[in-house]
Amino acid sequence: MYHCHIHIYLAGLSNEAAKVIKQMPPLEAFTHSFFESDRADGSLASKADVILADLQNKNEREELQILREHMADSAQLILLIEKEQFLALQEDLQVVKDLWILPMTEAELTFRFLKWQQEHKKDKDFWQTSHFLDSTINSVPNLIWYKDKNGIHEKVNDSFCKTVNKTKEQVEGRGHAYIWNVEQDDPACIESERVVMTTKKTWVSEETIMTGEGERLLTTYKSPLYNVDGSVMGTVGVAIDATKERAYERELIRKNHTLETIFTTMDCGVITHSLDGGRVISVNRAALQILGHESLEELMSQGFDLCSAAVVAEDRARLLDNIRSLKKEGDSVSLEYRIQHKNEGILHLMGNAKLIRENGELICQRFFLDCTAQKQQEELARLEARRRHIELIQALTIDYNLVCFFDLCTGEGNALRMNDEDGSRFGSAFDGKISLEESMEKYIQEFVCEEDQNLVRESLRRSRLEEELSEKLLLYINYRACVHGEIKYFQMKAVQAGAWDESRDIVLGFRSVDQETRREMEKKNLLENALAQANRANEAKSLFLSNMSHDIRTPMNAIIGFTTLAASRIDNREQVELYLQ
């Protein structure tokens, strides 16, 4: 899988030797590039992965010194020397990968370079294998470790270190007690490893170990490791920390038990039967009462085929299909159906069926509740809501000149009533098939006063109508329209139509409120005029009194009293109305 390009520096090699080396093909996964010089060159040495240096007829120590100073730490140095030069280089051989003794034939040189290639490939193959192993074990959440036969950890993965909160340098080379922060090695751990090395088989177990953070439950897989001679040299372990999972499992079992207890102690029917329905394993008293039977024998005698004979015919096929759709343990389905009770008529049941395993057998466990009263209340509520909506719509069709129905989801609608007797000419905007946006926009542009157009347009946006009518059943919009050149006052009323939780249907009613509005405006003007007259009278009285002398004012007390009563300042509408009467 890997690829390795090798830079080879030929320092001082003869042309014949360099030619032999360069002609040799690279092994699989390798490529070569060469550069040469007659003598050792520090700049070339620094770029090389491998240096082949011919020191024959040269100052060997000087040449070697240049190469040592500039070559990379990872570079390999191979010296071609005469046998007599060995003693001079003996003290510096620690940096030398290999020595090739000259003179050599072409065959010998070829053999030597091939052997180096093979050794180098082994090194890279080993690197790849180690890389594969480390990448694999460090990428999984499970704990992985390798031990010798004395229980010393030789290698561990990242998850292991994270669990024990120690580095690999701290863990590798140490035993169980130090790693897990306990006083002594765990006897169960020691025993399981002894069994693995003795039987030479994988051992699977759940082990509870003590750590610095308390007890941990591990599901552990341990296998033997073999020496080169086939003897057991240690063990490899893989552990899944199941502490949280077991706690979750216990909590889930507890909650399920609590839930089942609630179901069985309340008025809930519980029945368990075989998958084919031919055998009822258990049934509680509530189930028999709901189904209208006195005993299990009566239930079976009247025909039990996955469901009671009391289930109404229209619901039986659907109920059987739902139960038969369950295939494996844990599969469940919730459903509603009706039964014909022998005393109480049609009952509505809310049920649940689930496949469970009991004593090794897969069976069906079912719960059901009588929800007839709830269904009846829901139906009455729907009927009452529909009745109220019908009354509102009927009221609109009686009192309003134009009544339209619209679906807020699509904007489409139709006119329910059009009465233009007052000359409002609504029909010109609502003829034929209508839509909320187009019809209302045409109406607004043709009839609504320019000052009120934006108000009406904004109020009739579908999103705005839905938002407003979701909070209240009715919505009123007052505006002015131009009819035959005259400004008249109109009112628009929007109400919900039908079940609001199922659809977004509305009814819009339009009517003229011109006469009522003008009467209110006239009354308002009359009241404001009366207030103004009363205030002017009060101001005249004050001026008159300020101009009278003290002597004249006394005989006039009676007149002043009357004037004060008649002309006192009137500052609210109730007083004005009383005054006008």
XYZ file of C-alpha atoms in Angstrom:
581
model
C 0.000 0.000 0.000
C 2.763 2.440 0.876
C 5.091 4.125 -1.646
C 8.708 5.053 -0.926
C 10.972 7.203 -3.090
C 14.667 6.852 -2.217
C 17.303 9.537 -2.949
C 20.615 7.705 -3.469
C 23.923 9.611 -3.342
C 26.881 7.903 -5.078
C 29.982 9.542 -3.627
C 33.278 8.757 -5.415
C 32.037 5.573 -7.143
C 33.676 4.596 -10.394
C 31.667 4.958 -13.573
C 31.389 1.170 -13.919
C 30.138 0.700 -10.319
C 27.689 3.631 -10.597
C 26.326 2.187 -13.835
C 25.697 -1.212 -12.198
C 23.816 0.397 -9.295
C 21.694 2.690 -11.450
C 20.667 -0.120 -13.781
C 19.215 -2.271 -10.988
C 15.389 -2.018 -10.864
C 13.691 -0.832 -7.638
C 11.558 -3.305 -5.704
C 7.760 -3.084 -5.534
C 6.482 0.152 -3.893
C 9.897 1.831 -4.360
C 11.367 4.333 -6.790
C 14.974 5.621 -6.987
C 16.691 8.858 -7.946
C 20.498 9.295 -8.087
C 23.013 12.085 -7.778
C 26.821 11.719 -7.916
C 30.125 13.436 -7.158
C 33.784 12.450 -7.348
C 34.426 13.253 -3.695
C 32.264 13.679 -0.573
C 29.990 16.734 -0.901
C 28.157 17.987 2.181
C 25.257 19.626 0.281
C 24.541 16.395 -1.636
C 24.882 14.283 1.504
C 22.238 16.345 3.264
C 19.632 15.447 0.579
C 20.296 11.704 0.566
C 18.310 8.826 2.080
C 21.149 6.417 1.270
C 24.827 7.219 0.707
C 27.166 4.794 -1.076
C 30.673 6.235 -0.577
C 33.766 4.730 -2.244
C 36.755 5.613 0.000
C 39.349 3.702 -2.040
C 42.466 5.787 -2.724
C 41.092 8.672 -0.632
C 41.627 10.137 2.815
C 39.003 7.925 4.412
C 38.708 9.820 7.700
C 38.382 13.202 5.981
C 35.729 11.908 3.566
C 33.808 10.225 6.370
C 33.914 13.395 8.480
C 32.262 15.431 5.694
C 29.519 12.852 5.271
C 28.869 12.544 9.027
C 28.500 16.286 9.515
C 25.906 16.774 6.776
C 23.901 13.555 6.423
C 20.407 13.324 7.990
C 19.911 11.241 11.133
C 17.619 8.882 9.237
C 20.025 8.443 6.303
C 21.884 5.146 5.805
C 25.633 5.209 5.092
C 27.306 2.343 3.182
C 31.097 2.503 2.734
C 33.038 0.794 -0.054
C 36.578 0.313 1.302
C 39.658 -1.801 0.920
C 40.370 -4.274 3.699
C 43.436 -2.249 4.818
C 41.224 0.828 5.491
C 39.132 -0.946 8.101
C 41.511 -0.264 10.996
C 41.541 3.492 10.241
C 37.743 3.626 10.355
C 37.190 1.287 13.283
C 36.362 4.045 15.770
C 33.748 5.712 13.502
C 31.726 2.668 12.445
C 28.764 3.481 14.722
C 27.270 5.705 11.973
C 27.874 3.156 9.203
C 25.021 0.902 8.032
C 27.299 -1.550 6.157
C 30.825 -2.065 4.773
C 31.428 -3.437 1.279
C 34.999 -4.674 0.871
C 36.748 -3.842 -2.408
C 37.610 -5.008 -4.922
C 34.193 -6.446 -5.990
C 33.056 -7.956 -9.227
C 29.909 -6.684 -10.965
C 28.041 -9.757 -9.674
C 29.161 -9.100 -6.097
C 28.107 -5.428 -6.327
C 24.735 -6.443 -7.709
C 24.250 -8.983 -4.927
C 25.184 -6.464 -2.217
C 22.812 -3.735 -3.498
C 19.961 -6.234 -3.885
C 20.441 -7.439 -0.299
C 20.294 -3.812 0.895
C 17.084 -3.261 -1.099
C 15.483 -6.327 0.488
C 16.488 -5.305 4.007
C 15.206 -1.784 3.420
C 11.875 -3.158 2.173
C 11.562 -5.302 5.308
C 12.024 -2.189 7.427
C 9.275 -0.362 5.531
C 6.971 -3.383 5.627
C 7.447 -3.553 9.385
C 6.689 0.177 9.634
C 3.477 -0.304 7.644
C 2.347 -3.229 9.822
C 3.026 -1.257 13.012
C 1.186 1.719 11.537
C -1.814 -0.469 10.666
C -1.908 -1.880 14.198
C -1.590 1.470 15.973
C -4.167 3.157 13.754
C -6.626 0.317 14.319
C -6.388 -0.057 18.078
C -6.256 3.700 18.725
C -9.378 4.451 16.667
C -11.781 2.282 18.683
C -13.420 3.167 22.034
C -12.651 -0.255 23.524
C -9.715 -0.836 25.862
C -6.918 -2.909 24.239
C -3.755 -4.144 25.913
C -0.937 -6.654 25.371
C 0.679 -8.370 28.389
C 3.552 -10.726 28.904
C 3.002 -13.916 30.891
C 3.843 -12.070 34.145
C 1.047 -9.552 33.642
C 3.243 -6.631 32.562
C 1.644 -4.352 29.975
C 3.785 -4.255 26.840
C 1.463 -2.150 24.671
C -1.877 -0.345 25.202
C -4.173 1.815 23.078
C -5.351 5.398 23.559
C -8.717 4.397 25.083
C -6.930 2.369 27.734
C -4.802 5.371 28.675
C -7.834 7.654 28.762
C -9.683 5.253 31.061
C -6.827 4.907 33.560
C -5.837 8.589 33.151
C -2.197 7.785 32.449
C 0.148 8.142 29.465
C 1.511 5.203 27.485
C 4.952 5.895 28.921
C 3.496 5.494 32.417
C 1.499 2.350 31.594
C 3.808 0.295 29.373
C 6.152 -1.801 31.483
C 3.891 -1.691 34.581
C 1.437 -4.077 36.238
C -2.278 -3.942 37.086
C -2.094 -2.405 40.581
C -0.094 0.665 39.572
C -2.139 1.282 36.425
C -5.558 1.043 38.122
C -4.499 2.805 41.342
C -5.232 -0.141 43.658
C -3.143 -1.779 46.349
C -2.744 -5.182 44.679
C -3.341 -6.960 41.379
C -6.909 -8.132 40.828
C -7.227 -11.907 41.573
C -10.011 -12.376 38.997
C -7.879 -10.771 36.315
C -4.881 -12.952 37.172
C -6.999 -16.112 37.143
C -8.617 -15.391 33.771
C -5.202 -14.793 32.172
C -3.898 -18.041 33.646
C -6.838 -19.935 32.120
C -6.237 -18.302 28.710
C -2.531 -19.246 28.677
C -3.247 -22.769 29.948
C -6.129 -23.640 27.620
C -4.847 -21.522 24.696
C -8.421 -20.396 24.024
C -10.186 -17.057 24.025
C -11.867 -16.282 27.331
C -14.967 -14.055 27.488
C -16.092 -12.742 30.860
C -17.525 -9.825 32.749
C -15.098 -8.466 35.279
C -15.656 -5.894 37.983
C -12.437 -4.020 38.685
C -11.595 -1.345 41.215
C -10.252 1.924 39.861
C -9.488 5.278 41.372
C -13.002 6.338 40.310
C -14.731 3.303 41.813
C -15.967 0.007 40.408
C -16.064 -0.547 36.641
C -17.826 -3.418 34.865
C -15.918 -4.675 31.808
C -16.950 -7.236 29.216
C -13.529 -8.683 28.445
C -12.173 -10.833 25.611
C -8.728 -12.352 26.310
C -6.690 -14.455 23.873
C -3.213 -16.030 24.009
C -0.129 -14.558 22.286
C 2.422 -17.054 20.917
C 6.207 -16.968 20.836
C 8.230 -17.771 17.722
C 8.582 -21.361 18.928
C 4.816 -21.748 19.432
C 4.850 -21.384 23.209
C 2.517 -18.891 24.921
C 4.302 -15.631 25.691
C 1.400 -13.532 26.992
C -2.154 -12.373 26.366
C -4.028 -9.761 24.376
C -7.135 -8.252 25.932
C -10.068 -6.251 24.545
C -12.526 -4.786 27.043
C -15.820 -3.002 26.556
C -16.727 -0.753 29.469
C -20.308 -1.839 30.192
C -20.726 0.071 33.463
C -23.111 2.698 32.081
C -24.877 0.238 29.779
C -25.670 -2.115 32.692
C -26.921 0.813 34.753
C -29.136 1.907 31.858
C -30.385 -1.659 31.453
C -31.291 -1.958 35.134
C -33.042 1.414 35.060
C -34.961 0.450 31.933
C -36.075 -2.837 33.491
C -37.181 -0.962 36.605
C -39.151 1.569 34.594
C -40.748 -1.146 32.467
C -41.738 -3.005 35.593
C -43.209 0.181 37.061
C -45.085 0.874 33.836
C -46.508 -2.630 33.670
C -47.536 -2.378 37.317
C -49.389 0.852 36.564
C -51.137 -0.756 33.627
C -52.205 -3.802 35.594
C -53.409 -1.919 38.679
C -55.487 0.629 36.757
C -58.572 -0.240 34.719
C -56.425 -1.620 31.932
C -56.994 -4.945 30.208
C -53.952 -7.201 29.867
C -53.872 -10.395 27.830
C -51.008 -12.555 26.560
C -51.427 -15.243 23.926
C -49.435 -17.372 21.499
C -48.421 -15.906 18.155
C -51.101 -17.886 16.316
C -53.760 -16.849 18.836
C -54.729 -20.441 19.552
C -53.658 -20.307 23.192
C -54.358 -17.582 25.765
C -51.565 -17.676 28.331
C -52.975 -15.120 30.778
C -55.744 -12.542 31.019
C -56.660 -10.179 33.862
C -60.100 -9.379 35.240
C -60.187 -5.898 33.678
C -59.674 -7.407 30.193
C -62.559 -9.843 30.641
C -64.875 -7.070 31.888
C -64.012 -4.763 28.985
C -64.596 -7.546 26.447
C -67.842 -8.553 28.152
C -66.876 -12.035 29.384
C -67.144 -13.662 32.780
C -64.200 -16.027 32.437
C -61.368 -17.169 30.184
C -63.424 -20.223 29.246
C -66.258 -18.000 28.002
C -63.775 -15.884 26.023
C -62.364 -18.976 24.301
C -65.760 -20.638 23.752
C -67.099 -17.620 21.877
C -64.161 -17.741 19.496
C -60.758 -16.148 20.114
C -58.626 -15.908 16.968
C -55.893 -13.388 17.810
C -58.740 -11.117 18.885
C -62.065 -11.432 20.657
C -65.233 -12.243 18.737
C -66.633 -8.990 20.186
C -64.480 -6.843 17.847
C -66.758 -5.193 15.261
C -66.453 -6.570 11.735
C -65.256 -3.271 10.203
C -62.219 -3.167 12.548
C -61.364 -6.884 12.711
C -59.275 -7.151 9.524
C -57.221 -4.046 10.383
C -56.621 -5.311 13.947
C -55.484 -8.745 12.733
C -53.161 -7.223 10.109
C -51.501 -5.041 12.753
C -50.919 -7.966 15.128
C -49.606 -10.246 12.371
C -47.172 -7.531 11.236
C -45.120 -8.099 14.417
C -42.208 -10.405 13.586
C -39.463 -10.251 16.200
C -38.993 -9.662 19.919
C -39.599 -6.027 20.857
C -41.814 -5.223 17.859
C -44.921 -3.298 18.950
C -47.924 -1.489 17.496
C -50.583 0.845 18.934
C -54.114 0.830 17.564
C -57.717 1.866 18.125
C -60.723 -0.390 17.494
C -64.324 -0.984 18.558
C -66.074 -3.908 20.227
C -69.741 -4.862 20.562
C -70.237 -5.228 24.323
C -73.161 -7.447 25.243
C -74.509 -4.929 27.807
C -73.056 -1.515 26.990
C -73.235 -1.386 23.195
C -70.304 -0.136 21.084
C -67.119 0.529 23.077
C -63.985 2.281 21.777
C -60.699 0.684 22.866
C -57.152 2.059 22.795
C -54.717 -0.851 22.599
C -51.063 -1.860 22.281
C -49.568 -5.176 21.179
C -45.934 -6.193 21.708
C -43.889 -9.344 21.151
C -42.000 -10.499 24.234
C -40.032 -13.611 25.128
C -41.208 -15.603 28.126
C -39.596 -18.915 29.144
C -37.871 -19.013 25.774
C -41.138 -18.632 23.830
C -42.057 -15.617 21.709
C -45.568 -14.475 22.690
C -47.836 -11.467 22.162
C -48.622 -9.222 25.124
C -51.506 -6.788 24.743
C -52.865 -3.879 26.783
C -56.136 -2.062 26.106
C -58.252 0.658 27.753
C -61.903 1.623 27.381
C -61.829 5.177 26.005
C -65.518 5.344 25.008
C -66.325 8.274 27.314
C -63.387 10.259 25.959
C -64.454 9.550 22.374
C -68.000 10.661 23.137
C -66.781 13.893 24.717
C -64.566 14.596 21.718
C -67.460 13.980 19.341
C -69.786 16.250 21.356
C -67.116 18.959 21.363
C -66.735 18.674 17.575
C -70.505 18.828 17.061
C -70.803 21.847 19.359
C -67.981 23.656 17.560
C -69.553 22.880 14.202
C -72.942 24.106 15.440
C -71.428 27.398 16.593
C -69.677 27.894 13.274
C -72.877 27.150 11.354
C -74.761 29.695 13.462
C -72.077 32.319 12.804
C -72.147 31.663 9.075
C -75.959 31.762 9.037
C -75.882 35.070 10.893
C -73.479 36.449 8.321
C -75.640 35.340 5.416
C -78.649 37.109 6.983
C -77.084 40.385 8.124
C -74.355 40.950 5.550
C -74.663 42.023 1.900
C -71.749 39.857 0.712
C -70.617 36.574 2.301
C -67.623 34.605 0.937
C -65.939 31.325 1.895
C -62.137 30.979 1.622
C -59.560 28.257 2.268
C -56.533 30.011 3.811
C -54.236 27.168 2.746
C -54.924 27.726 -0.965
C -56.620 31.129 -1.024
C -59.443 29.752 -3.170
C -63.101 30.306 -2.350
C -66.620 31.091 -3.496
C -69.355 33.657 -2.802
C -72.161 32.380 -0.525
C -74.363 35.482 -0.732
C -74.368 38.679 -2.857
C -77.005 41.366 -2.218
C -76.451 44.700 -3.975
C -79.794 46.238 -3.006
C -78.082 49.164 -1.292
C -76.043 49.865 -4.423
C -72.723 48.602 -3.052
C -71.949 46.703 -6.298
C -69.930 43.916 -4.597
C -70.602 41.457 -7.397
C -68.207 43.102 -9.833
C -65.233 41.940 -7.743
C -66.581 38.515 -6.723
C -68.118 37.045 -9.873
C -67.367 33.398 -10.751
C -64.417 31.551 -9.222
C -62.684 33.795 -6.701
C -59.433 33.900 -4.735
C -58.670 35.806 -1.569
C -55.722 37.737 -2.972
C -57.028 38.578 -6.465
C -60.688 39.274 -5.589
C -59.906 41.364 -2.531
C -57.203 43.322 -4.363
C -59.675 44.126 -7.141
C -62.272 45.173 -4.555
C -59.759 47.325 -2.667
C -58.571 49.138 -5.767
C -62.085 49.752 -7.137
C -64.059 50.649 -4.004
C -61.960 51.197 -0.849
C -60.881 54.773 -0.173
C -57.199 55.317 -0.886
C -56.467 56.297 2.740
C -57.846 52.917 3.982
C -56.500 50.624 1.261
C -53.287 49.609 3.047
C -55.227 48.923 6.266
C -57.669 46.574 4.503
C -54.940 44.937 2.408
C -52.753 44.220 5.466
C -55.716 42.921 7.507
C -56.626 40.431 4.743
C -53.215 38.816 4.353
C -53.649 35.040 4.747
C -50.963 34.751 7.434
C -52.467 37.689 9.336
C -56.000 36.215 9.191
C -54.736 32.817 10.367
C -52.803 34.384 13.252
C -55.710 36.590 14.380
C -58.413 33.903 14.080
C -56.236 31.351 15.919
C -56.476 33.604 18.980
C -60.155 34.648 18.658
C -63.181 33.429 16.696
C -64.171 36.837 15.271
C -62.304 39.649 13.544
C -63.809 43.044 12.593
C -62.357 45.530 10.074
C -63.952 48.982 9.585
C -63.127 51.039 6.504
C -64.491 53.581 4.033
C -65.589 52.832 0.468
C -66.572 54.957 -2.501
C -70.068 54.073 -3.774
C -71.440 56.084 -6.726
C -69.045 58.894 -5.910
C -69.997 59.058 -2.216
C -67.856 58.052 0.760
C -69.660 55.413 2.822
C -68.673 53.432 5.903
C -68.402 49.617 5.697
C -67.540 46.780 8.015
C -65.879 43.450 7.214
C -66.237 40.456 9.578
C -64.085 37.256 9.484
C -64.986 34.037 11.349
C -63.586 30.508 11.543
C -65.467 27.887 9.513
C -65.301 24.187 10.383
C -62.765 22.461 12.645
C -59.821 24.870 12.959
C -57.426 22.120 14.065
C -58.156 20.190 10.859
C -58.402 22.989 8.275
C -57.995 26.736 7.862
C -61.365 27.713 6.390
C -62.923 31.142 6.986
C -66.030 33.109 6.069
C -65.836 36.830 5.244
C -68.910 39.048 5.534
C -69.232 42.614 4.143
C -71.946 45.110 5.027
C -72.648 48.839 4.996
C -72.607 50.520 8.401
C -72.936 53.977 6.908
C -76.217 54.983 8.609
C -75.197 53.694 12.043
C -71.782 55.359 11.775
C -73.250 58.698 10.707
C -75.815 58.637 13.527
C -72.992 58.044 15.988
C -71.021 60.880 14.446
C -74.035 63.255 14.633
C -74.601 62.330 18.278
C -70.941 62.936 18.984
C -71.090 66.364 17.305
C -74.218 67.261 19.297
C -72.532 66.339 22.550
C -69.422 68.300 21.664
C -71.555 71.384 20.784
C -73.456 71.130 24.088
C -70.155 70.922 25.971
C -68.904 74.025 24.158
C -72.119 76.011 24.938
C -72.006 75.047 28.598
C -68.375 76.080 28.862
C -69.102 79.445 27.216
C -71.978 80.059 29.701
C -69.684 79.325 32.588
C -67.086 81.770 31.291
C -69.813 84.517 30.917
C -70.944 83.990 34.517
C -67.408 84.361 35.786
C -66.950 87.627 33.864
C -70.294 88.990 35.102
C -69.490 88.325 38.754
C -66.058 89.846 38.536
C -67.560 93.212 37.350
C -70.213 93.540 40.127
C -69.498 95.577 43.263
C -69.664 93.981 46.676
C -72.842 95.857 47.609
C -74.786 94.886 44.532
C -73.647 91.220 44.724
C -75.381 90.564 48.037
C -79.035 91.232 46.923
C -78.444 89.108 43.903
C -77.666 85.871 45.806
C -80.825 84.136 44.680
C -80.274 85.029 41.044
C -76.603 83.993 41.241
C -77.546 80.666 42.774
C -79.886 79.948 39.887
C -77.326 81.076 37.341
C -74.646 78.889 38.927
C -76.872 75.832 38.704
C -77.853 76.532 35.090
C -74.474 77.603 33.766
C -71.995 75.575 35.782
C -69.165 73.989 33.711
C -70.223 70.580 32.265
C -67.215 68.380 31.621
C -68.576 64.926 30.709
C -71.036 63.336 28.288
C -73.417 62.009 30.952
C -73.931 65.531 32.320
C -74.509 66.862 28.797
C -77.140 64.241 28.042
C -78.902 65.024 31.335
C -78.695 68.714 30.540
C -80.150 68.193 27.041
C -83.042 66.216 28.458
